[in-house]
Short mmCIF file of C-alpha atoms in Angstrom, two decimals:
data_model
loop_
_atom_site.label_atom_id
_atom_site.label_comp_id
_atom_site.label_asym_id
_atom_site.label_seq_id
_atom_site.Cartn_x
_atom_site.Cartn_y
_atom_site.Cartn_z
CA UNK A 1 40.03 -127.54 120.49
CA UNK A 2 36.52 -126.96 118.59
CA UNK A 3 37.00 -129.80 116.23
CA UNK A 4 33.50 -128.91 114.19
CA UNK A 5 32.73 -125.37 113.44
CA UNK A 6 29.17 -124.32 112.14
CA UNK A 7 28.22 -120.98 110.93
CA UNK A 8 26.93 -118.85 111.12
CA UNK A 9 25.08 -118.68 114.65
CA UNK A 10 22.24 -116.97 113.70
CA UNK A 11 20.48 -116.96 110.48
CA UNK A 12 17.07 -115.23 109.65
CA UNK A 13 14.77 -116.20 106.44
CA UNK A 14 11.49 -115.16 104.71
CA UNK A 15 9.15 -117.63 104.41
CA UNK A 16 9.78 -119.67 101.38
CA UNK A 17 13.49 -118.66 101.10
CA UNK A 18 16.64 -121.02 101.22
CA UNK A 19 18.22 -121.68 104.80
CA UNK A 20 21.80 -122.62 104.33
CA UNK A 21 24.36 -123.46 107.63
CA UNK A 22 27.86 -124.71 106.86
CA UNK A 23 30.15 -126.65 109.36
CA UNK A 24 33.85 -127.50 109.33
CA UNK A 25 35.30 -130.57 110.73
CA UNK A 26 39.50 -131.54 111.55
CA UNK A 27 39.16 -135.12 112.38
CA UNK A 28 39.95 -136.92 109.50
CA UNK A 29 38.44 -140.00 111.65
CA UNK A 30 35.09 -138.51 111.44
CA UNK A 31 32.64 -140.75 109.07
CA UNK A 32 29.41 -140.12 110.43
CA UNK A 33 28.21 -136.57 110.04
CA UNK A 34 24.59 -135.84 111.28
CA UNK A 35 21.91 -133.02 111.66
CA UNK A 36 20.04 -132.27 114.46
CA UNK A 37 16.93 -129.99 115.10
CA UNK A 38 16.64 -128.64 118.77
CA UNK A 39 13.60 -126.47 119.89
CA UNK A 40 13.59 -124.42 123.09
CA UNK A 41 13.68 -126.66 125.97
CA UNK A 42 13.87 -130.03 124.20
CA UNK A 43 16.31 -132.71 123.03
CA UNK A 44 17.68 -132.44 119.68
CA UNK A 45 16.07 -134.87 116.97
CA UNK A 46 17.72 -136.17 114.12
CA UNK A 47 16.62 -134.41 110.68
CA UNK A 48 19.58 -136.17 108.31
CA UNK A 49 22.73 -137.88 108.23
CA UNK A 50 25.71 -138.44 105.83
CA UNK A 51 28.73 -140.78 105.35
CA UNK A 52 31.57 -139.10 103.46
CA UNK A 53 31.00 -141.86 100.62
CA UNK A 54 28.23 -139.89 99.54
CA UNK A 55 28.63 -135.77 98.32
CA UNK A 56 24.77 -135.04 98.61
CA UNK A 57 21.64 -136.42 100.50
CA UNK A 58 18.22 -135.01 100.30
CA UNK A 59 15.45 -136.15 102.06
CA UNK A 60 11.92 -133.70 101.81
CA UNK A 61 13.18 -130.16 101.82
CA UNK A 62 16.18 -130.80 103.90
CA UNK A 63 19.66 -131.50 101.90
CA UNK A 64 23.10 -132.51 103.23
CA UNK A 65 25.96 -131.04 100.67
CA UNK A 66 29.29 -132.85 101.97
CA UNK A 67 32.52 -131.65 100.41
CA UNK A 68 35.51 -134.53 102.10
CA UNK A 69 38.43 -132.68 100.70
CA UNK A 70 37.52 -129.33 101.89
CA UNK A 71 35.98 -131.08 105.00
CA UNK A 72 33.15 -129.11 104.99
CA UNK A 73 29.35 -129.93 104.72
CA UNK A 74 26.39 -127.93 104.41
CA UNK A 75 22.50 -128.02 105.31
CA UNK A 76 20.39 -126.20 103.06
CA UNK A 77 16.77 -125.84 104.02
CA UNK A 78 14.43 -125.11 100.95
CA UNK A 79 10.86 -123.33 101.09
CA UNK A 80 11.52 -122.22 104.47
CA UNK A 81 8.99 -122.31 106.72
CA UNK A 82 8.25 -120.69 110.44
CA UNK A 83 7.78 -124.27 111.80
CA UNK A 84 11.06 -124.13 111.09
CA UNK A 85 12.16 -121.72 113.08
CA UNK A 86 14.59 -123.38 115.91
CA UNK A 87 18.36 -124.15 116.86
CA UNK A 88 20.55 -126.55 114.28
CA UNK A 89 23.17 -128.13 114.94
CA UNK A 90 25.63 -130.18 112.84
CA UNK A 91 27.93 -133.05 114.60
CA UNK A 92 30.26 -135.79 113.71
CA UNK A 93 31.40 -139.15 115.04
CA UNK A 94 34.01 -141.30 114.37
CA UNK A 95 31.40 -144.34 113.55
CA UNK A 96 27.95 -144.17 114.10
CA UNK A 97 26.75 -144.97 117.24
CA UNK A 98 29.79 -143.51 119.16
CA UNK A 99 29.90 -140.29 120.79
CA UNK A 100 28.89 -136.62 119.38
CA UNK A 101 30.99 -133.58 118.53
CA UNK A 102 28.73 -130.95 118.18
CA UNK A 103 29.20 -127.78 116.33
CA UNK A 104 27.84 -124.69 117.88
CA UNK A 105 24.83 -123.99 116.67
CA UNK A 106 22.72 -121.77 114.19
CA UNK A 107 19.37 -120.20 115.42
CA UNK A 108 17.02 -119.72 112.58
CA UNK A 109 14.23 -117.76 112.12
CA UNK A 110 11.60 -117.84 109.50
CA UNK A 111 9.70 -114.58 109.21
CA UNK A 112 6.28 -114.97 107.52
CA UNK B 1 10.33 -144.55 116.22
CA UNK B 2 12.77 -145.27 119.01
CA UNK B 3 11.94 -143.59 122.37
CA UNK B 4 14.30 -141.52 125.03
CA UNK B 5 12.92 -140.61 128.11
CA UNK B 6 13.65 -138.71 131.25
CA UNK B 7 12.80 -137.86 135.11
CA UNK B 8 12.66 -135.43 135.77
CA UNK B 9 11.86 -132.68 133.31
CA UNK B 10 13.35 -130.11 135.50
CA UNK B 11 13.82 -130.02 139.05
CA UNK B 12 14.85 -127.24 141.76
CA UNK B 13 17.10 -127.93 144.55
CA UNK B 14 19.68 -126.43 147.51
CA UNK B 15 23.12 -126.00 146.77
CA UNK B 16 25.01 -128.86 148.44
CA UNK B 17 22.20 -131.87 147.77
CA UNK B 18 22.32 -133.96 145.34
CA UNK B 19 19.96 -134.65 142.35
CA UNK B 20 19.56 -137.87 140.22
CA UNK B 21 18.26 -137.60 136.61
CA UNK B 22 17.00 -141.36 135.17
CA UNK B 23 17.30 -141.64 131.22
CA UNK B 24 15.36 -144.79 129.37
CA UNK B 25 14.85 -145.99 126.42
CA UNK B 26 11.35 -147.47 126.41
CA UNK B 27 10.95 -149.54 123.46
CA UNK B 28 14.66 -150.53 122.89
CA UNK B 29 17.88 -151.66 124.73
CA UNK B 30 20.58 -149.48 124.97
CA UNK B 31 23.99 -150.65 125.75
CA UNK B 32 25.98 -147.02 125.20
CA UNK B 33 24.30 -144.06 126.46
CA UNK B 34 25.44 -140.56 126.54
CA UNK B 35 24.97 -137.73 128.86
CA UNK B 36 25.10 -134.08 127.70
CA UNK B 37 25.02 -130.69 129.41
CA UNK B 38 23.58 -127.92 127.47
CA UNK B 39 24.26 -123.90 128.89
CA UNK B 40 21.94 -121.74 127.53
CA UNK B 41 22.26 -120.65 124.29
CA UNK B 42 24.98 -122.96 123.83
CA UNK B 43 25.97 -126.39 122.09
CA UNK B 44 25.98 -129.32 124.20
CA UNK B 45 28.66 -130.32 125.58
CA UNK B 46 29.16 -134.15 125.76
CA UNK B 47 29.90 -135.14 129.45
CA UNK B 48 30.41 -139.04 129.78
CA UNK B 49 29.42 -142.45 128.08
CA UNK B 50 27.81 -144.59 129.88
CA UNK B 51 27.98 -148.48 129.25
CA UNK B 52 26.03 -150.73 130.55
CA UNK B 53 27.37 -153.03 133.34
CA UNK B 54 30.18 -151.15 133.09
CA UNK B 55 32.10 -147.69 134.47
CA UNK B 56 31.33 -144.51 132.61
CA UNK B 57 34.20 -142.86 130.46
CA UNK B 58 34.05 -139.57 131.50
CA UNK B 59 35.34 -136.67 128.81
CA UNK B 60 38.23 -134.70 129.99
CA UNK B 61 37.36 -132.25 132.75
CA UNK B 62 34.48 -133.43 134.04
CA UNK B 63 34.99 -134.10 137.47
CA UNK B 64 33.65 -138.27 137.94
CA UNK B 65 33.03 -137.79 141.71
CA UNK B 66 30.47 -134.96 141.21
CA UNK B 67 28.86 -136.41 138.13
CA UNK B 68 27.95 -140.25 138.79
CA UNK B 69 26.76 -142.38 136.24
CA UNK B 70 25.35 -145.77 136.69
CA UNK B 71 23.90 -148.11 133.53
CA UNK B 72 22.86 -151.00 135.49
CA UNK B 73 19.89 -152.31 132.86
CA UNK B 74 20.14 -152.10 128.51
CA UNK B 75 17.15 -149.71 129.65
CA UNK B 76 17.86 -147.16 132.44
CA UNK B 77 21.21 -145.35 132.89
CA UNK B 78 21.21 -142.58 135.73
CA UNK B 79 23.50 -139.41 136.53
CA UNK B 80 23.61 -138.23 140.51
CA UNK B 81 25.04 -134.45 140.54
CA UNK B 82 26.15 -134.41 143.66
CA UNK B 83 26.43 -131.62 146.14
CA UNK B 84 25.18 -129.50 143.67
CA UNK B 85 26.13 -125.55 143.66
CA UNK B 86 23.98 -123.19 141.15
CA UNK B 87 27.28 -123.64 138.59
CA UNK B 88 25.82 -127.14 138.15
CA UNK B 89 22.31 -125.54 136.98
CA UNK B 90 22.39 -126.59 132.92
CA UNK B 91 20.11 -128.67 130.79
CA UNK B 92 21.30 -132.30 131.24
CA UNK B 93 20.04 -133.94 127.93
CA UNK B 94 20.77 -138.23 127.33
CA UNK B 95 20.52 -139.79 124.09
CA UNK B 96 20.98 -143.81 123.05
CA UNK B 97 22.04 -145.52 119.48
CA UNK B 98 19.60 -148.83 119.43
CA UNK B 99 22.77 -150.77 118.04
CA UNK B 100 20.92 -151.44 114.41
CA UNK B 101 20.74 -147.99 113.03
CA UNK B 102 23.29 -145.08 112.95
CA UNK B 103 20.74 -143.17 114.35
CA UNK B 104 21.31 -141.42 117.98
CA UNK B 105 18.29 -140.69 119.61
CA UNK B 106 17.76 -137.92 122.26
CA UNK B 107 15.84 -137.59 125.44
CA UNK B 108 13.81 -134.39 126.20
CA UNK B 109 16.05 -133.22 128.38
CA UNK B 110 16.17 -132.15 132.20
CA UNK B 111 16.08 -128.82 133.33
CA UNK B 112 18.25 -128.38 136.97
CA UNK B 113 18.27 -125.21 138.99
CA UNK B 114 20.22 -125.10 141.75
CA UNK B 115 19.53 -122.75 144.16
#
């Protein structure tokens, strides 16, 4: 059972343009909903978080859009950049701190 | 920031030995760590939670016996694949929550090939 599903998997931008990925959750126990940035080879590192008490969270050009009735949430990636170019992944947890479900994953690439 | 590391940052080995991948947090104590395996070009898969002084809780499939875990410090948590076979070759990525912030924080990740 995928219980977060992120689309789409692959995603290619101009420079400068709007990257937007969308993930789906079921578990209505999930409170913690984070972002993660993984280039080729390395960990993942945290970009931005949410709690479903909060419908938006922006921090520098990365913003979290969180819908709780549609159980859907969204990162949108303004003035796109090639630096940006890597793998994204959305997850969720039941509390922070506990363990992971990851969604599958959105390559993006920025084209100068 | 908080720091996840791990040794090695890939290895090779023969199918049937056995390979141990160390995962620390070096300026922070960890009492929960996690252990991922990442195919490539795929999300990763959580494998087991590791506590410390205490026995991992494995997620469903993964077989205990091949996949040993062992958090015996709030700094150091290790997983033995043992009697690897080249199915076993993945990424094996750990991460740690420092216990003050929500935030999860990942090691580099190790690269196994078994041969």
């Amino acid at each position: 059972q995928q219980q977060v599903k992120q689309s789409p998997q692959s995603l290619i931008v101009q420079k400068g343009g709007i990257s937007i990925i969308n993930c789906a959750y079921e578990n209505t126990a999930f409170d913690y909903f984070p972002w993660y940035q993984q280039f080729p080879g390395k960990g993942p590192a945290l970009l931005i978080a949410i709690r479903p008490d909060v419908s938006e969270k922006k921090e520098g050009r990365f913003t979290i859009s969180f819908n709780k009735s549609a159980k859907q949430f969204s990162l949108h990636i303004m003035d796109s950049q090639p630096g940006d170019s890597a793998t994204y992944f959305c997850a969720a947890s039941k509390a922070a701190g506990n363990k992971l479900t990851f969604g599958g994953g959105t390559r993006v690439l920025v084209k100068p | 920031g908080a720091v996840v590391s791990q040794h090695p940052s890939w290895v090779i080995c023969k199918s049937g030995t056995s390979v141990k991948i160390e995962c620390r947090s070096l300026d922070f104590q960890a009492t929960t760590m996690f252990w991922y395996r990442q195919f490539p070009k795929q999300s990763l898969m959580l494998m087991a939670t590791s506590n410390e002084g205490s026995k991992a809780t494995y997620e469903q499939g993964v077989e205990k016996d091949k996949f040993l875990i062992n958090h015996a410090s709030l700094t150091l948590s290790t997983l033995t694949v043992t009697s690897a076979h080249p199915e076993d070759s993945s990424f094996y990525i750990c991460s740690a929550n420092t216990g003050e912030t929500d935030t999860q924080y990942f090691g580099p990740g190790t690269r196994l090939t078994v041969l």
